[in-house]
Amino acid sequence: PGDCSDGQIALLNQALEPAKLISLRFFVGLTNREIAEATNSSERTVKRKIAFARAYLKRSVDRLISQDA
């Protein structure tokens, strides 16, 4: 924390954003509209970022499964 620059913190927040959106959508149960309002984003942006995060998670899980096989 004390060792991090503002730029590093911004990059970390950007990297964690998909995880936050997935958590809000699937664990908290917010709608895309509610997430958009909470994050000051458009509903379309939220939908796009959630789709990207889901695809990334699927690829990651598929990769892990294929390594175990």
N, CA, C and O atoms as a DFTB+ gen file, in Angstrom:
276 C
 N C O
     1  1       0.809      -1.204       0.000
     2  2       0.000       0.000       0.000
     3  2       0.839       1.248       0.000
     4  3       0.660       2.097      -0.874
     5  1       1.756       1.402       0.949
     6  2       2.597       2.577       0.968
     7  2       3.614       2.568      -0.150
     8  3       4.140       3.612      -0.539
     9  1       3.891       1.369      -0.671
    10  2       4.886       1.213      -1.727
    11  2       4.296       1.371      -3.125
    12  3       5.039       1.417      -4.106
    13  1       2.998       1.451      -3.226
    14  2       2.331       1.487      -4.530
    15  2       2.143       2.918      -5.011
    16  3       1.804       3.817      -4.241
    17  1       2.370       3.100      -6.295
    18  2       2.102       4.404      -6.893
    19  2       0.631       4.489      -7.256
    20  3      -0.073       3.479      -7.276
    21  1       0.173       5.688      -7.540
    22  2      -1.220       5.868      -7.970
    23  2      -1.494       5.069      -9.243
    24  3      -2.577       4.509      -9.410
    25  1      -0.515       5.021     -10.130
    26  2      -0.674       4.276     -11.376
    27  2      -0.830       2.782     -11.134
    28  3      -1.635       2.121     -11.789
    29  1      -0.057       2.254     -10.187
    30  2      -0.164       0.830      -9.865
    31  2      -1.517       0.505      -9.243
    32  3      -2.105      -0.538      -9.529
    33  1      -1.997       1.388      -8.406
    34  2      -3.301       1.186      -7.781
    35  2      -4.399       1.238      -8.836
    36  3      -5.343       0.449      -8.793
    37  1      -4.278       2.163      -9.779
    38  2      -5.267       2.263     -10.856
    39  2      -5.262       1.001     -11.713
    40  3      -6.325       0.513     -12.097
    41  1      -4.080       0.470     -12.019
    42  2      -3.994      -0.768     -12.800
    43  2      -4.602      -1.944     -12.046
    44  3      -5.279      -2.782     -12.641
    45  1      -4.366      -2.008     -10.751
    46  2      -4.935      -3.077      -9.934
    47  2      -6.455      -2.988      -9.912
    48  3      -7.143      -4.000     -10.051
    49  1      -6.974      -1.783      -9.739
    50  2      -8.430      -1.600      -9.759
    51  2      -9.014      -2.012     -11.100
    52  3     -10.073      -2.635     -11.156
    53  1      -8.326      -1.665     -12.178
    54  2      -8.798      -2.030     -13.514
    55  2      -8.781      -3.543     -13.689
    56  3      -9.706      -4.105     -14.275
    57  1      -7.748      -4.207     -13.192
    58  2      -7.654      -5.660     -13.322
    59  2      -8.713      -6.372     -12.491
    60  3      -9.175      -7.449     -12.868
    61  1      -9.101      -5.784     -11.368
    62  2     -10.078      -6.414     -10.482
    63  2     -11.522      -6.104     -10.861
    64  3     -12.443      -6.731     -10.338
    65  1     -11.731      -5.148     -11.761
    66  2     -13.091      -4.741     -12.112
    67  2     -13.964      -5.899     -12.605
    68  3     -15.108      -6.011     -12.166
    69  1     -13.470      -6.766     -13.501
    70  2     -14.333      -7.879     -13.929
    71  2     -14.772      -8.766     -12.760
    72  3     -15.916      -9.219     -12.726
    73  1     -13.888      -9.013     -11.820
    74  2     -14.239      -9.841     -10.665
    75  2     -15.303      -9.151      -9.814
    76  3     -16.210      -9.801      -9.293
    77  1     -15.184      -7.831      -9.678
    78  2     -16.197      -7.091      -8.916
    79  2     -17.557      -7.186      -9.589
    80  3     -18.571      -7.382      -8.919
    81  1     -17.584      -7.046     -10.919
    82  2     -18.847      -7.099     -11.646
    83  2     -19.479      -8.487     -11.545
    84  3     -20.686      -8.611     -11.337
    85  1     -18.662      -9.524     -11.691
    86  2     -19.172     -10.894     -11.566
    87  2     -19.727     -11.119     -10.164
    88  3     -20.782     -11.732     -10.006
    89  1     -19.031     -10.632      -9.161
    90  2     -19.508     -10.786      -7.782
    91  2     -20.838     -10.072      -7.577
    92  3     -21.760     -10.628      -6.979
    93  1     -20.939      -8.852      -8.067
    94  2     -22.187      -8.103      -7.912
    95  2     -23.340      -8.786      -8.636
    96  3     -24.465      -8.809      -8.139
    97  1     -23.057      -9.341      -9.813
    98  2     -24.118      -9.960     -10.621
    99  2     -24.552     -11.309     -10.071
   100  3     -25.745     -11.552      -9.891
   101  1     -23.593     -12.186      -9.803
   102  2     -23.943     -13.570      -9.503
   103  2     -23.979     -13.897      -8.016
   104  3     -24.681     -14.827      -7.619
   105  1     -23.256     -13.173      -7.192
   106  2     -23.252     -13.476      -5.763
   107  2     -24.155     -12.532      -4.976
   108  3     -24.826     -12.953      -4.034
   109  1     -24.172     -11.264      -5.359
   110  2     -25.042     -10.296      -4.689
   111  2     -26.434     -10.318      -5.317
   112  3     -27.431     -10.080      -4.636
   113  1     -26.498     -10.605      -6.620
   114  2     -27.779     -10.709      -7.305
   115  2     -28.297      -9.421      -7.911
   116  3     -29.488      -9.303      -8.197
   117  1     -27.408      -8.446      -8.111
   118  2     -27.828      -7.191      -8.726
   119  2     -28.084      -7.390     -10.213
   120  3     -27.470      -8.249     -10.846
   121  1     -28.976      -6.609     -10.759
   122  2     -29.209      -6.609     -12.200
   123  2     -28.122      -5.779     -12.876
   124  3     -27.396      -5.033     -12.220
   125  1     -28.021      -5.919     -14.189
   126  2     -27.047      -5.104     -14.925
   127  2     -27.329      -3.617     -14.734
   128  3     -26.403      -2.813     -14.621
   129  1     -28.591      -3.259     -14.698
   130  2     -28.960      -1.852     -14.498
   131  2     -28.491      -1.361     -13.121
   132  3     -27.954      -0.260     -13.003
   133  1     -28.695      -2.173     -12.096
   134  2     -28.262      -1.788     -10.742
   135  2     -26.751      -1.672     -10.657
   136  3     -26.225      -0.769     -10.006
   137  1     -26.055      -2.587     -11.314
   138  2     -24.588      -2.516     -11.340
   139  2     -24.136      -1.259     -12.065
   140  3     -23.213      -0.575     -11.622
   141  1     -24.787      -0.957     -13.178
   142  2     -24.443       0.250     -13.939
   143  2     -24.608       1.494     -13.082
   144  3     -23.748       2.375     -13.091
   145  1     -25.694       1.571     -12.351
   146  2     -25.925       2.722     -11.474
   147  2     -24.875       2.785     -10.366
   148  3     -24.377       3.863     -10.041
   149  1     -24.541       1.641      -9.791
   150  2     -23.583       1.604      -8.687
   151  2     -22.163       1.938      -9.130
   152  3     -21.371       2.458      -8.345
   153  1     -21.842       1.642     -10.387
   154  2     -20.486       1.864     -10.880
   155  2     -20.364       3.057     -11.822
   156  3     -19.309       3.281     -12.415
   157  1     -21.438       3.816     -11.958
   158  2     -21.446       4.970     -12.871
   159  2     -21.040       4.580     -14.284
   160  3     -20.267       5.277     -14.940
   161  1     -21.576       3.451     -14.740
   162  2     -21.323       2.961     -16.093
   163  2     -22.651       2.834     -16.815
   164  3     -23.717       2.927     -16.207
   165  1     -22.573       2.621     -18.113
   166  2     -23.803       2.344     -18.848
   167  2     -24.142       0.863     -18.678
   168  3     -23.274       0.039     -18.392
   169  1     -25.412       0.550     -18.859
   170  2     -25.840      -0.843     -18.758
   171  2     -25.159      -1.687     -19.839
   172  3     -24.802      -2.840     -19.600
   173  1     -24.985      -1.117     -21.005
   174  2     -24.312      -1.824     -22.108
   175  2     -22.864      -2.146     -21.754
   176  3     -22.384      -3.238     -22.056
   177  1     -22.165      -1.215     -21.121
   178  2     -20.781      -1.450     -20.708
   179  2     -20.717      -2.575     -19.685
   180  3     -19.849      -3.444     -19.766
   181  1     -21.624      -2.559     -18.734
   182  2     -21.658      -3.615     -17.722
   183  2     -21.884      -4.966     -18.389
   184  3     -21.198      -5.940     -18.080
   185  1     -22.839      -5.020     -19.296
   186  2     -23.150      -6.270     -19.994
   187  2     -21.926      -6.779     -20.759
   188  3     -21.622      -7.971     -20.722
   189  1     -21.230      -5.886     -21.447
   190  2     -20.043      -6.260     -22.218
   191  2     -18.925      -6.761     -21.310
   192  3     -18.273      -7.760     -21.616
   193  1     -18.703      -6.071     -20.194
   194  2     -17.621      -6.463     -19.282
   195  2     -17.931      -7.782     -18.582
   196  3     -17.024      -8.579     -18.340
   197  1     -19.182      -8.019     -18.260
   198  2     -19.561      -9.295     -17.645
   199  2     -19.383     -10.429     -18.659
   200  3     -18.906     -11.506     -18.302
   201  1     -19.760     -10.196     -19.911
   202  2     -19.577     -11.220     -20.945
   203  2     -18.093     -11.539     -21.118
   204  3     -17.720     -12.705     -21.254
   205  1     -17.259     -10.522     -21.112
   206  2     -15.816     -10.728     -21.225
   207  2     -15.298     -11.537     -20.037
   208  3     -14.522     -12.477     -20.213
   209  1     -15.728     -11.172     -18.828
   210  2     -15.264     -11.860     -17.622
   211  2     -15.706     -13.322     -17.617
   212  3     -14.939     -14.202     -17.226
   213  1     -16.935     -13.578     -18.048
   214  2     -17.430     -14.961     -18.101
   215  2     -16.623     -15.778     -19.111
   216  3     -16.278     -16.929     -18.844
   217  1     -16.324     -15.189     -20.264
   218  2     -15.534     -15.892     -21.275
   219  2     -14.128     -16.178     -20.749
   220  3     -13.587     -17.262     -20.971
   221  1     -13.550     -15.224     -20.065
   222  2     -12.216     -15.404     -19.491
   223  2     -12.231     -16.529     -18.455
   224  3     -11.341     -17.379     -18.445
   225  1     -13.237     -16.532     -17.590
   226  2     -13.345     -17.581     -16.579
   227  2     -13.533     -18.950     -17.221
   228  3     -12.938     -19.933     -16.779
   229  1     -14.353     -19.015     -18.257
   230  2     -14.577     -20.287     -18.946
   231  2     -13.281     -20.803     -19.558
   232  3     -12.958     -21.984     -19.425
   233  1     -12.537     -19.925     -20.229
   234  2     -11.258     -20.340     -20.814
   235  2     -10.310     -20.834     -19.734
   236  3      -9.616     -21.834     -19.923
   237  1     -10.276     -20.142     -18.606
   238  2      -9.382     -20.528     -17.521
   239  2      -9.753     -21.890     -16.950
   240  3      -8.880     -22.723     -16.706
   241  1     -11.037     -22.116     -16.739
   242  2     -11.498     -23.398     -16.212
   243  2     -11.231     -24.507     -17.226
   244  3     -10.753     -25.580     -16.858
   245  1     -11.532     -24.260     -18.491
   246  2     -11.274     -25.252     -19.534
   247  2      -9.794     -25.621     -19.588
   248  3      -9.447     -26.789     -19.758
   249  1      -8.933     -24.629     -19.445
   250  2      -7.488     -24.865     -19.466
   251  2      -7.077     -25.738     -18.283
   252  3      -6.272     -26.655     -18.443
   253  1      -7.621     -25.462     -17.095
   254  2      -7.310     -26.270     -15.918
   255  2      -7.791     -27.702     -16.082
   256  3      -7.092     -28.644     -15.707
   257  1      -8.971     -27.865     -16.636
   258  2      -9.523     -29.203     -16.839
   259  2      -8.667     -29.987     -17.829
   260  3      -8.398     -31.169     -17.620
   261  1      -8.244     -29.338     -18.895
   262  2      -7.450     -30.045     -19.898
   263  2      -6.060     -30.399     -19.353
   264  3      -5.471     -31.384     -19.799
   265  1      -5.532     -29.642     -18.422
   266  2      -4.251     -29.965     -17.805
   267  2      -4.360     -31.190     -16.902
   268  3      -3.414     -31.968     -16.776
   269  1      -5.526     -31.351     -16.276
   270  2      -5.725     -32.499     -15.379
   271  2      -6.010     -33.775     -16.138
   272  3      -5.833     -34.866     -15.595
   273  1      -6.445     -33.668     -17.373
   274  2      -6.826     -34.865     -18.143
   275  2      -5.634     -35.608     -18.680
   276  3      -5.794     -36.632     -19.346
